[in-house]
């Protein structure tokens, strides 16, 4: 194009990789484009300004795209006709008359003339008979020649055929061919007709016969070769693969130990409060080269293998086996029993024998565990004894279980409300209750139906509530609770989250009750036995050594509140407080965490066993007071009672009923409490000896023990307790090493080297998050659009102003022209008039 | 001369309902001094009134810090007026012109007493002590003594000494806080572990912690949501069925 119309943006530097967009512009072209566009839009608007009449298109279906153009035309035509129908032209007289020619309508004739009947046969169209052709072509001499040729037949054979003959032959041939074709078509038609008829006949026959024939086919199909069948069956059958060989007891024990070790390592990690994720980060997992990174891990074959156990086919889930603990084994056995039970009575005995065998196995297992884990603790014997006792008990219980099993139905639905649950269990023996619970769990195993999980989750809450209710009875059924803990544990293992939720719910209730009591009365009392049982159950269900645990940590806080807030006014309070002390010790037995409240409380308990005295070298803290009315609560001064005392285990039920006891019994309980207190102090001392300020912690207790306690009055057994405690306290070495802070990583000095940043794309600003970048982009875009809009508006205004100026100039020019015209005409008029005047004067 | 209950009531409202409306607040000096000398909770309460007199009316109180020091006994972590006391103590110890031995004695005594404190008080007092370290860097020897004697057989600090200057606090170390790093409450243990590292420059704001109650602590813990709950792997054999269960030795299920 014209180089003078091109505007070039000169570039100073040529930068590699930069796209140049606006280096060449055509201002003339773009301006004319813009003007054109404005004349089409803005000018129209301007002209129609202050004009309200609108052009309406009333043509039929003009904007309807659904109607095809032909239809549209037809409709329009009919509409037009309809419009004209009513108001006939009065001057048109012969509207209905038809023009005819020889009695035929001219219009029809016109129509028929042009129509070519395409359907008519070729025969007629091609009916150019020989005569006809002869008559038409060849000047009409054909007929003559034919006559001649027929006259001279012999000659004609010899002569080469003339043109006429050739033509004739051609015609004849074509005729023949046509004939043949027609006959063929006719025969084909005939044949199809015949076929149709035949088919109809056959069809009637077929309708009757087909079912039979088909059946036959089927029979043939369903009767495969017997050999094939066997082959296929074998293919699908569970293959008797070589299962893992039966493990020896040593191996089993080893496996169990490895599992326990892993769990223990886990527990230790949680105890130290190390985050699992952090550790995982530190040690990136090995990733195989074939890993698809889709999270799929083929860890074990899901197919079940045919394996044998105790001479029976083992069809139980392997997972249960892996569980490996007493309960699951037992359950398994029981499950098998149940299956077999109603088949034969004789098998039951053998199953029972099996069970006993398993029991023995398990105990030996446990014992080995005990040996391996408790080496050197010294109190192995009582445990073993208790184990033996337990096994004896177990056998008895098993017998009872057998009896109970036979009386109960086999399936239970999960009760929907607590009331239903309670009614299901009340009035049954312990064994029956256990079996009911077990069967509920089995019948509603989460793998069996979709809703079962939620149902069983509820069951945990019900069971917990039931236990609480049992504990609040006048005669708490602690034996039942003792047994009910087992199903509770199993449920908890199945649904940890919901179990922890319901446990937390119970805790929250208890804590809020206490809070309210403090607000209303100003002081709190110890909660009932049910809460104590709940606290104990918490320690059974959850690991108490974790640095932080969703259930255990709040429990700690709650128990600490109990020990610091609740008033000690009765002997029951003392027992409850000591129970909580035991709980605290049990909670921290593995983690060896420091519980100040525990030491305070033990000090307070020891303090209330003293006769009133003024001189003290120690201070007791809340809830105990150095002076007040509840002192000497544990003081026993009766010589006889002192002598007759034997260390006894405190029955938990005294928490609820203490009134019907005699004074001697009360005194004995007091002394037992004191002994318990000594023992707990000793355990505390053993637990906290590693703490750097152990002596400061135990200082008040030691002063109290050495200076204030009337040891000489105590019976011998008590003195033993006392002495062992004191020994535990005193024979700890004192050594203090000054504290040194951990070395901090030195902070690097600030440096002045330039900061180097990667530039991934030119023109894009770096920094900021994705959101911030997006915001910046939008702001930028808005700014540009805004500028563009302003420019456009400005140009619009210029365009309009130009237009208006043009209009005004035009108007002015027209006016000037008119004025000139008028003046001109006037001048001529004047001139003429003057000329006339002059003429007259001359004349 | 007043009954204890009334005494307390008067002292509680003294600083904001009585003193500002008196023409001559200095008349209360005798009353407050006597109350301050009684000891226990009454002394704690009298502290507030005394502070106003010292602060606004130029009262010169001899041995004020010694008295304050002697107020520290195990019950301060358990009484109702804990928040009020620590608020004032924070004010009194905020001066950077206090001698190091005095602040060290306070720190040592507070941490010694913390060995019997409930968790909610510990959560308050540990940041309190950290703040003292920040204000008085000379006391940092308590947590960081790089070339001191190797093995001590006794804590040099003398708890029974009434005079802060005689207590030898600066020769000691904060073993109490080290013990508290083993506290059962995770937050306390974490707070105590801060003293192992060198402290940041900015002081902790303890005003929110002053009023912390045990119930709030419990609610805070119980409201924490956790996706997975670790479980006890040792199978149960009954209520007292754990290995080495302490309960079997002392309780029966009768």
PDB file of C-alpha atoms in Angstrom, chain A residues 263-264 270 327 370 373-374 383 387 478 482 486 489 492-493 497 500 504 511-512 515 536 539-543 547-549 553-554 556-557 560-561 565 579 582-583 585-586 593-594 596-597 600 619 621 647 649-653 676 679 683 691-693 696 734-742 744, chain B residues 74 78 112 115-119 142-146 149-155 173-176 178-180 182-186 189-190 195-198 214-215 218-219 221-222 224 226-227 229-240 242-254:
ATOM      1  CA  UNK A 263       2.946 -50.843  68.866  1.00  0.00           C
ATOM      2  CA  UNK A 264       5.200 -49.946  71.745  1.00  0.00           C
ATOM      3  CA  UNK A 270       3.353 -40.376  70.690  1.00  0.00           C
ATOM      4  CA  UNK A 327     -10.577 -62.346  72.703  1.00  0.00           C
ATOM      5  CA  UNK A 370       5.092 -61.027  81.207  1.00  0.00           C
ATOM      6  CA  UNK A 373       8.544 -57.357  79.669  1.00  0.00           C
ATOM      7  CA  UNK A 374       8.671 -57.398  83.385  1.00  0.00           C
ATOM      8  CA  UNK A 383       0.430 -61.709  88.723  1.00  0.00           C
ATOM      9  CA  UNK A 387      -3.483 -65.471  86.144  1.00  0.00           C
ATOM     10  CA  UNK A 478     -19.007 -54.074  89.818  1.00  0.00           C
ATOM     11  CA  UNK A 482     -15.790 -55.932  85.134  1.00  0.00           C
ATOM     12  CA  UNK A 486     -14.527 -56.579  77.307  1.00  0.00           C
ATOM     13  CA  UNK A 489     -12.990 -52.588  74.484  1.00  0.00           C
ATOM     14  CA  UNK A 492     -13.805 -49.186  70.906  1.00  0.00           C
ATOM     15  CA  UNK A 493     -11.270 -50.971  68.728  1.00  0.00           C
ATOM     16  CA  UNK A 497     -13.604 -41.964  66.757  1.00  0.00           C
ATOM     17  CA  UNK A 500     -13.824 -41.239  71.884  1.00  0.00           C
ATOM     18  CA  UNK A 504     -15.687 -37.125  75.810  1.00  0.00           C
ATOM     19  CA  UNK A 511     -16.975 -31.576  84.346  1.00  0.00           C
ATOM     20  CA  UNK A 512     -19.882 -29.234  83.735  1.00  0.00           C
ATOM     21  CA  UNK A 515     -18.428 -26.379  87.429  1.00  0.00           C
ATOM     22  CA  UNK A 536     -10.772 -46.043  84.940  1.00  0.00           C
ATOM     23  CA  UNK A 539      -7.288 -45.751  80.906  1.00  0.00           C
ATOM     24  CA  UNK A 540      -8.262 -49.189  79.636  1.00  0.00           C
ATOM     25  CA  UNK A 541      -9.431 -48.025  76.245  1.00  0.00           C
ATOM     26  CA  UNK A 542      -6.924 -45.340  75.373  1.00  0.00           C
ATOM     27  CA  UNK A 543      -3.164 -45.056  75.716  1.00  0.00           C
ATOM     28  CA  UNK A 547       1.857 -36.416  74.870  1.00  0.00           C
ATOM     29  CA  UNK A 548      -1.521 -35.270  73.726  1.00  0.00           C
ATOM     30  CA  UNK A 549      -4.591 -37.428  73.336  1.00  0.00           C
ATOM     31  CA  UNK A 553      -5.718 -35.036  78.116  1.00  0.00           C
ATOM     32  CA  UNK A 554      -9.129 -33.652  79.129  1.00  0.00           C
ATOM     33  CA  UNK A 556      -6.154 -35.415  83.133  1.00  0.00           C
ATOM     34  CA  UNK A 557      -7.450 -31.892  83.514  1.00  0.00           C
ATOM     35  CA  UNK A 560      -6.632 -32.537  88.485  1.00  0.00           C
ATOM     36  CA  UNK A 561      -9.704 -30.421  89.169  1.00  0.00           C
ATOM     37  CA  UNK A 565     -11.332 -28.396  94.036  1.00  0.00           C
ATOM     38  CA  UNK A 579      -8.843 -43.839  93.936  1.00  0.00           C
ATOM     39  CA  UNK A 582      -4.233 -44.396  91.897  1.00  0.00           C
ATOM     40  CA  UNK A 583      -5.672 -43.442  88.526  1.00  0.00           C
ATOM     41  CA  UNK A 585      -0.321 -42.983  88.980  1.00  0.00           C
ATOM     42  CA  UNK A 586      -1.600 -45.500  86.510  1.00  0.00           C
ATOM     43  CA  UNK A 593       5.004 -37.324  83.848  1.00  0.00           C
ATOM     44  CA  UNK A 594       4.928 -35.022  86.807  1.00  0.00           C
ATOM     45  CA  UNK A 596       1.861 -31.816  91.240  1.00  0.00           C
ATOM     46  CA  UNK A 597      -1.723 -32.353  92.381  1.00  0.00           C
ATOM     47  CA  UNK A 600      -0.189 -32.299  97.144  1.00  0.00           C
ATOM     48  CA  UNK A 619       2.330 -26.190 103.959  1.00  0.00           C
ATOM     49  CA  UNK A 621      -2.574 -26.457  99.821  1.00  0.00           C
ATOM     50  CA  UNK A 647      -4.105 -54.724 105.671  1.00  0.00           C
ATOM     51  CA  UNK A 649      -8.061 -54.198 100.042  1.00  0.00           C
ATOM     52  CA  UNK A 650     -10.653 -51.492 100.020  1.00  0.00           C
ATOM     53  CA  UNK A 651     -13.907 -52.595  98.466  1.00  0.00           C
ATOM     54  CA  UNK A 652     -15.086 -49.994  95.985  1.00  0.00           C
ATOM     55  CA  UNK A 653     -18.628 -50.248  97.196  1.00  0.00           C
ATOM     56  CA  UNK A 676      -2.551 -47.106 100.662  1.00  0.00           C
ATOM     57  CA  UNK A 679       2.249 -47.094  99.138  1.00  0.00           C
ATOM     58  CA  UNK A 683       5.325 -45.277  94.041  1.00  0.00           C
ATOM     59  CA  UNK A 691      13.198 -35.320  88.022  1.00  0.00           C
ATOM     60  CA  UNK A 692      15.903 -32.741  88.748  1.00  0.00           C
ATOM     61  CA  UNK A 693      13.959 -31.191  91.591  1.00  0.00           C
ATOM     62  CA  UNK A 696      12.115 -30.157  96.465  1.00  0.00           C
ATOM     63  CA  UNK A 734      21.170 -35.436  95.310  1.00  0.00           C
ATOM     64  CA  UNK A 735      22.931 -33.962  92.406  1.00  0.00           C
ATOM     65  CA  UNK A 736      22.278 -30.840  90.494  1.00  0.00           C
ATOM     66  CA  UNK A 737      23.925 -29.786  87.288  1.00  0.00           C
ATOM     67  CA  UNK A 738      23.558 -26.184  86.251  1.00  0.00           C
ATOM     68  CA  UNK A 739      21.261 -25.566  83.352  1.00  0.00           C
ATOM     69  CA  UNK A 740      22.666 -24.667  79.987  1.00  0.00           C
ATOM     70  CA  UNK A 741      20.545 -23.433  77.144  1.00  0.00           C
ATOM     71  CA  UNK A 742      20.429 -25.317  73.931  1.00  0.00           C
ATOM     72  CA  UNK A 744      21.037 -21.830  68.866  1.00  0.00           C
TER      73      UNK A 744
ATOM     74  CA  UNK B  74       2.287 -22.249  98.160  1.00  0.00           C
ATOM     75  CA  UNK B  78      -4.582 -21.696  94.691  1.00  0.00           C
ATOM     76  CA  UNK B 112       9.841 -23.463  93.551  1.00  0.00           C
ATOM     77  CA  UNK B 115       5.972 -27.384  91.935  1.00  0.00           C
ATOM     78  CA  UNK B 116       2.645 -27.563  93.742  1.00  0.00           C
ATOM     79  CA  UNK B 117       0.618 -25.433  91.368  1.00  0.00           C
ATOM     80  CA  UNK B 118      -2.342 -26.546  89.257  1.00  0.00           C
ATOM     81  CA  UNK B 119      -1.927 -26.426  85.469  1.00  0.00           C
ATOM     82  CA  UNK B 142      19.440 -19.120  86.181  1.00  0.00           C
ATOM     83  CA  UNK B 143      18.753 -20.891  82.932  1.00  0.00           C
ATOM     84  CA  UNK B 144      22.108 -20.616  81.284  1.00  0.00           C
ATOM     85  CA  UNK B 145      25.322 -21.174  83.209  1.00  0.00           C
ATOM     86  CA  UNK B 146      27.806 -22.474  80.657  1.00  0.00           C
ATOM     87  CA  UNK B 149      30.469 -26.062  88.801  1.00  0.00           C
ATOM     88  CA  UNK B 150      29.775 -29.484  87.361  1.00  0.00           C
ATOM     89  CA  UNK B 151      27.922 -31.291  90.080  1.00  0.00           C
ATOM     90  CA  UNK B 152      26.235 -29.740  93.055  1.00  0.00           C
ATOM     91  CA  UNK B 153      25.027 -31.827  95.923  1.00  0.00           C
ATOM     92  CA  UNK B 154      22.524 -29.219  97.080  1.00  0.00           C
ATOM     93  CA  UNK B 155      20.469 -26.452  95.558  1.00  0.00           C
ATOM     94  CA  UNK B 173      19.468 -22.815  88.444  1.00  0.00           C
ATOM     95  CA  UNK B 174      15.817 -23.279  87.544  1.00  0.00           C
ATOM     96  CA  UNK B 175      15.596 -27.048  88.001  1.00  0.00           C
ATOM     97  CA  UNK B 176      11.968 -26.641  88.920  1.00  0.00           C
ATOM     98  CA  UNK B 178      13.085 -28.344  84.058  1.00  0.00           C
ATOM     99  CA  UNK B 179      10.969 -30.685  86.146  1.00  0.00           C
ATOM    100  CA  UNK B 180       7.862 -29.039  84.828  1.00  0.00           C
ATOM    101  CA  UNK B 182       7.707 -33.362  82.349  1.00  0.00           C
ATOM    102  CA  UNK B 183       4.315 -32.047  83.388  1.00  0.00           C
ATOM    103  CA  UNK B 184       1.339 -34.146  82.376  1.00  0.00           C
ATOM    104  CA  UNK B 185      -0.412 -31.251  80.656  1.00  0.00           C
ATOM    105  CA  UNK B 186       1.006 -30.858  77.139  1.00  0.00           C
ATOM    106  CA  UNK B 189       5.276 -28.970  79.196  1.00  0.00           C
ATOM    107  CA  UNK B 190       5.603 -26.957  76.020  1.00  0.00           C
ATOM    108  CA  UNK B 195      13.259 -21.884  78.700  1.00  0.00           C
ATOM    109  CA  UNK B 196      15.583 -24.364  77.059  1.00  0.00           C
ATOM    110  CA  UNK B 197      15.963 -22.066  74.110  1.00  0.00           C
ATOM    111  CA  UNK B 198      17.105 -18.508  74.147  1.00  0.00           C
ATOM    112  CA  UNK B 214      -9.445 -24.914  85.188  1.00  0.00           C
ATOM    113  CA  UNK B 215     -12.858 -25.177  83.559  1.00  0.00           C
ATOM    114  CA  UNK B 218     -10.919 -28.386  80.259  1.00  0.00           C
ATOM    115  CA  UNK B 219     -13.278 -26.921  77.685  1.00  0.00           C
ATOM    116  CA  UNK B 221      -9.043 -29.477  75.557  1.00  0.00           C
ATOM    117  CA  UNK B 222     -12.322 -31.222  75.018  1.00  0.00           C
ATOM    118  CA  UNK B 224     -10.202 -29.987  70.123  1.00  0.00           C
ATOM    119  CA  UNK B 226      -9.014 -34.956  66.113  1.00  0.00           C
ATOM    120  CA  UNK B 227      -9.455 -37.209  63.152  1.00  0.00           C
ATOM    121  CA  UNK B 229      -7.743 -41.555  67.968  1.00  0.00           C
ATOM    122  CA  UNK B 230      -4.894 -43.783  69.067  1.00  0.00           C
ATOM    123  CA  UNK B 231      -6.068 -46.841  70.942  1.00  0.00           C
ATOM    124  CA  UNK B 232      -4.707 -48.936  73.739  1.00  0.00           C
ATOM    125  CA  UNK B 233      -3.266 -52.082  72.251  1.00  0.00           C
ATOM    126  CA  UNK B 234      -3.015 -54.063  75.422  1.00  0.00           C
ATOM    127  CA  UNK B 235      -6.169 -56.166  75.539  1.00  0.00           C
ATOM    128  CA  UNK B 236      -8.301 -55.756  78.628  1.00  0.00           C
ATOM    129  CA  UNK B 237      -9.134 -58.540  80.950  1.00  0.00           C
ATOM    130  CA  UNK B 238     -11.473 -56.679  83.206  1.00  0.00           C
ATOM    131  CA  UNK B 239     -11.766 -53.439  85.048  1.00  0.00           C
ATOM    132  CA  UNK B 240      -8.542 -53.940  86.996  1.00  0.00           C
ATOM    133  CA  UNK B 242      -3.997 -54.462  83.320  1.00  0.00           C
ATOM    134  CA  UNK B 243      -0.512 -55.647  83.971  1.00  0.00           C
ATOM    135  CA  UNK B 244       0.836 -54.252  87.226  1.00  0.00           C
ATOM    136  CA  UNK B 245      -2.468 -52.633  87.968  1.00  0.00           C
ATOM    137  CA  UNK B 246      -2.131 -50.609  91.140  1.00  0.00           C
ATOM    138  CA  UNK B 247      -5.786 -51.120  91.875  1.00  0.00           C
ATOM    139  CA  UNK B 248      -5.515 -54.845  92.339  1.00  0.00           C
ATOM    140  CA  UNK B 249      -3.226 -54.222  95.278  1.00  0.00           C
ATOM    141  CA  UNK B 250      -5.531 -51.902  97.111  1.00  0.00           C
ATOM    142  CA  UNK B 251      -9.084 -52.202  95.873  1.00  0.00           C
ATOM    143  CA  UNK B 252     -11.553 -55.005  95.387  1.00  0.00           C
ATOM    144  CA  UNK B 253     -14.609 -55.089  93.249  1.00  0.00           C
ATOM    145  CA  UNK B 254     -16.965 -55.789  96.128  1.00  0.00           C
TER     146      UNK B 254
END
